[in-house]
PDB file of C-alpha atoms in Angstrom:
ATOM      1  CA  UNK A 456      21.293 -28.416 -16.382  1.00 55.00           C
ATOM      2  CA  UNK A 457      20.902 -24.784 -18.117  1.00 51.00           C
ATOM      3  CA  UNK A 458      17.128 -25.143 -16.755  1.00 53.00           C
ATOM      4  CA  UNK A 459      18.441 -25.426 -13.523  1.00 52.00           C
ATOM      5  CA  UNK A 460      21.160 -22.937 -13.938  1.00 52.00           C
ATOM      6  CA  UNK A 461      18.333 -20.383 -14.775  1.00 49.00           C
ATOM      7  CA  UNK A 462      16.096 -21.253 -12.058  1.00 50.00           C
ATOM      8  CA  UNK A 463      19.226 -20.906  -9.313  1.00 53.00           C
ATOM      9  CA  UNK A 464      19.638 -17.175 -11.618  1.00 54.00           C
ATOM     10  CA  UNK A 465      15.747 -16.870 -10.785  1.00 54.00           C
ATOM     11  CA  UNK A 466      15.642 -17.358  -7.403  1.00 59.00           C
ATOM     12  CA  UNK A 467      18.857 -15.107  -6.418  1.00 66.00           C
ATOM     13  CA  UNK A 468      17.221 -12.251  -8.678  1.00 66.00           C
ATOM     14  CA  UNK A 469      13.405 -12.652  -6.986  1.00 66.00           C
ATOM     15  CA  UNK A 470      15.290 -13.038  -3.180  1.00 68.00           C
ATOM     16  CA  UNK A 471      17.439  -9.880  -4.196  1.00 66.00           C
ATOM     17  CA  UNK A 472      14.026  -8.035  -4.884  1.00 63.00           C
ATOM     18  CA  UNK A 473      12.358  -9.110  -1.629  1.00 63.00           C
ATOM     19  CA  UNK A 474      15.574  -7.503  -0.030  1.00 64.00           C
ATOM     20  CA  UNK A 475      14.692  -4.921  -1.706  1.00 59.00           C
ATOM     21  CA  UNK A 476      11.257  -4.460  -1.123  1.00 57.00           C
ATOM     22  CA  UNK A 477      11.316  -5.335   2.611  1.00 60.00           C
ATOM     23  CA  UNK A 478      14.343  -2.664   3.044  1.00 61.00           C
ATOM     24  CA  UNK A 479      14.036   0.599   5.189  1.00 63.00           C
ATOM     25  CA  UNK A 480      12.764   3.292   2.064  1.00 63.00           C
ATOM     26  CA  UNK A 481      11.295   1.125  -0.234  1.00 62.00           C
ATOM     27  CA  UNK A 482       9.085  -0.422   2.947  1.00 64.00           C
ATOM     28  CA  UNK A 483       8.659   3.341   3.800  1.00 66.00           C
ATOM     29  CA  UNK A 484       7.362   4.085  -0.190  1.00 66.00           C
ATOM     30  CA  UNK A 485       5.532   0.880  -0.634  1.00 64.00           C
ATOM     31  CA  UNK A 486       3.880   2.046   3.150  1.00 66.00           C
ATOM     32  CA  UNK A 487       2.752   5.584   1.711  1.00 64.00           C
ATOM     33  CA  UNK A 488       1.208   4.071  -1.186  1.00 64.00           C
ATOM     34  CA  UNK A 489       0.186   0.938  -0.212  1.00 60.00           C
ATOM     35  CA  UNK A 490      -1.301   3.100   2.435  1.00 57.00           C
ATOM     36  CA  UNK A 491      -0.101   1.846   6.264  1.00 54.00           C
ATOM     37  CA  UNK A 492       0.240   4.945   7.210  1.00 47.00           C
ATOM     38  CA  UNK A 493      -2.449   6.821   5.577  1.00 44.00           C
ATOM     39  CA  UNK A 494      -5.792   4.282   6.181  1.00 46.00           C
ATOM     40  CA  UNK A 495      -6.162   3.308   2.760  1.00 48.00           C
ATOM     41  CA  UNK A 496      -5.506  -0.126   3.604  1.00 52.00           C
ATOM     42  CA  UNK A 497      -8.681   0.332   5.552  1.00 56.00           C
ATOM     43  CA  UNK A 498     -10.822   1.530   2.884  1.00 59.00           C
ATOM     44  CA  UNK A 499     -13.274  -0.681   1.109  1.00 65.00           C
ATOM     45  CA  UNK A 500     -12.735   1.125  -2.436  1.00 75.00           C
ATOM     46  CA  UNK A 501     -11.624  -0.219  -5.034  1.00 80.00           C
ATOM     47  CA  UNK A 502      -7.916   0.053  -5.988  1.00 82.00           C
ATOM     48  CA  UNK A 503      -6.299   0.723  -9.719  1.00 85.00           C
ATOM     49  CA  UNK A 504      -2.643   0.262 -10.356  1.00 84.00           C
ATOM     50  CA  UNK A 505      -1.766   0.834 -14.180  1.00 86.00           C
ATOM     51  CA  UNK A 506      -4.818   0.406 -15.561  1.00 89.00           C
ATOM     52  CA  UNK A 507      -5.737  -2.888 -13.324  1.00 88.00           C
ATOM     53  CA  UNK A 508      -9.045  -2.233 -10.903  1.00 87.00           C
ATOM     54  CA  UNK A 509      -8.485  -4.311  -7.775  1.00 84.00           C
ATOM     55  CA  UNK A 510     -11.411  -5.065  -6.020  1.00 79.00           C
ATOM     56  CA  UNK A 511     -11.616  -5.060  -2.466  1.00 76.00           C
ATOM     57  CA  UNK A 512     -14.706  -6.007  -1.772  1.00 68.00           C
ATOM     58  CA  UNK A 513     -15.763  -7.416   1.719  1.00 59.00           C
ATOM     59  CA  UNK A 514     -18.684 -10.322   2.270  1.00 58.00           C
ATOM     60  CA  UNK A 515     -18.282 -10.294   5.558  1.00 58.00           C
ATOM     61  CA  UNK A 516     -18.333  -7.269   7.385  1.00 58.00           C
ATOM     62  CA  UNK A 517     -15.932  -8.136  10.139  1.00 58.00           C
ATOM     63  CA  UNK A 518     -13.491  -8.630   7.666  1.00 55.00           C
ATOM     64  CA  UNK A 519     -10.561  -6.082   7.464  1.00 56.00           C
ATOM     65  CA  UNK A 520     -10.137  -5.021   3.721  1.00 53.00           C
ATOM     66  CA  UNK A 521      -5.830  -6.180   3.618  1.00 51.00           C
ATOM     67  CA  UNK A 522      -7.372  -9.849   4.023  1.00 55.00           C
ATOM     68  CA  UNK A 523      -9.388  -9.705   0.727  1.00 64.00           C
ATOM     69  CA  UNK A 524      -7.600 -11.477  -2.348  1.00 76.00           C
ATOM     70  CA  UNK A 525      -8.372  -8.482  -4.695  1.00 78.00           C
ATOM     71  CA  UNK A 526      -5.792  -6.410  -1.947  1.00 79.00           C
ATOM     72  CA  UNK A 527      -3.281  -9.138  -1.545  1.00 80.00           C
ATOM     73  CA  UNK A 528      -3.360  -9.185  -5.760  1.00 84.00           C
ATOM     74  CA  UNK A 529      -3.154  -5.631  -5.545  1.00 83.00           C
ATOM     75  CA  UNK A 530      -0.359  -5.463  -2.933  1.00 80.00           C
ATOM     76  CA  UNK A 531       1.699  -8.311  -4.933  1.00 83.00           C
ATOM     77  CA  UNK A 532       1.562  -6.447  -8.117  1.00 85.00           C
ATOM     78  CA  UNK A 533       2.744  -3.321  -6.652  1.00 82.00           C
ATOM     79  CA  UNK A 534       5.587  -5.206  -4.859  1.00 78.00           C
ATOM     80  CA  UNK A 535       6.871  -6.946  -8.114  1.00 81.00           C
ATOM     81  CA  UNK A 536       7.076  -3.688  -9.980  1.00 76.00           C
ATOM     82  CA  UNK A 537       8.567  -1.606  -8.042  1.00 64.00           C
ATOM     83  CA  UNK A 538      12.088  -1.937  -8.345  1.00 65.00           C
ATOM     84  CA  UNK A 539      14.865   1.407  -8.281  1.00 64.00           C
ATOM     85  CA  UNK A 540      18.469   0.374  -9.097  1.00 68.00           C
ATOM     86  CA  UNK A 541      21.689   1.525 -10.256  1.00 71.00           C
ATOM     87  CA  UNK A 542      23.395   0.156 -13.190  1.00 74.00           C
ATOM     88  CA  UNK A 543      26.964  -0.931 -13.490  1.00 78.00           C
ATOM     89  CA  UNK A 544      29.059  -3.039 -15.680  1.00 81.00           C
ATOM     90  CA  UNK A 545      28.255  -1.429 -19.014  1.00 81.00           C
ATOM     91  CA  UNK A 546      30.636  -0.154 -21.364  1.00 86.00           C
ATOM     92  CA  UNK A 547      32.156   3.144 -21.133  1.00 82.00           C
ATOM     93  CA  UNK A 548      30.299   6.208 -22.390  1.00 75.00           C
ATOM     94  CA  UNK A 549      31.927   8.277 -25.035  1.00 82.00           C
ATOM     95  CA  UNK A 550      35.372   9.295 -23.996  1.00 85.00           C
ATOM     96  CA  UNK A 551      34.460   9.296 -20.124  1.00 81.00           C
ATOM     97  CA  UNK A 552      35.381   6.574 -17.556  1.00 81.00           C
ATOM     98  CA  UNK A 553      32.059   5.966 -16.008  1.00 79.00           C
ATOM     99  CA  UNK A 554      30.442   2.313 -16.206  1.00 82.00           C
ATOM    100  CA  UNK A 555      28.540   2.659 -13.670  1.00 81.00           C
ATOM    101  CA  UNK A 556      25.554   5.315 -13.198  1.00 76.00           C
ATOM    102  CA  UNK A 557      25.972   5.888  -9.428  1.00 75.00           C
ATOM    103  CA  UNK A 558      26.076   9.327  -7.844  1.00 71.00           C
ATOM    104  CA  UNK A 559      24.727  10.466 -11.546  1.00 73.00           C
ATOM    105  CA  UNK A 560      22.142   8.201 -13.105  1.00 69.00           C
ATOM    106  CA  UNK A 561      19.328  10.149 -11.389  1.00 71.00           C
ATOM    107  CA  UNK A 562      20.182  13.233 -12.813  1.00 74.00           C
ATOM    108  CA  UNK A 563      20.119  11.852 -16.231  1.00 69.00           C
ATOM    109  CA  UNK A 564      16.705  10.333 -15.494  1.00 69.00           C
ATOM    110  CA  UNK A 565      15.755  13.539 -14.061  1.00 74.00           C
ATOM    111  CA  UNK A 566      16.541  15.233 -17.261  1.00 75.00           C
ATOM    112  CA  UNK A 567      14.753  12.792 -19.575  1.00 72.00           C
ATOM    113  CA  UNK A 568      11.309  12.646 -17.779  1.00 72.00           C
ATOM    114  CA  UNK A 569      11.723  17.212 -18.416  1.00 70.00           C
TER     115      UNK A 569
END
């Protein structure tokens, strides 16, 4: 039962990311990098993502490079780690009211990555 219970959890949390990912801006960011809109998904070069080279490699010549595996591997793994939320639901900081880090959050990431 808790097996299914966490697959159910699973599925809502990897349907909530496709949402996500298939949205207006993140389609437009995952476009820009993924390159729709700026021929790299034409290129024949090889790709790296964190350290991971991706090969795209084509045996047959009249084959467009988004239908090798090493760019569909490539294009999942970007897709699965791409992910920009809000939190909410955490206890209150300090003396302030604020569970949640909408409208702010950004500006304390901001800060950090100074």
């Amino acid at each position: 039962n808790q097996k299914k219970e966490t697959s159910s959890r699973s599925h809502g949390w990897t349907a909530a990311v496709k949402r996500v990912m298939n949205g207006g801006s993140m389609r437009r960011i995952q476009e820009r990098v993924l390159g729709y809109k700026t021929n790299v998904s034409n290129s024949i070069s090889d790709i790296w993502l964190l350290g991971v080279c991706y090969k795209i490699c084509l045996d047959d010549p009249s084959q467009e490079p988004v239908n090798t595996s090493g760019y569909a591997a490539f294009s999942e793994d970007f897709s699965s780690r791409i992910l920009m939320t809000y939190r909410k639901g955490f206890v209150a900081i300090g003396d302030s009211k604020y569970t949640s880090d909408v409208n702010w959050g950004c500006m304390l990431r901001s800060s950090q990555m100074l």
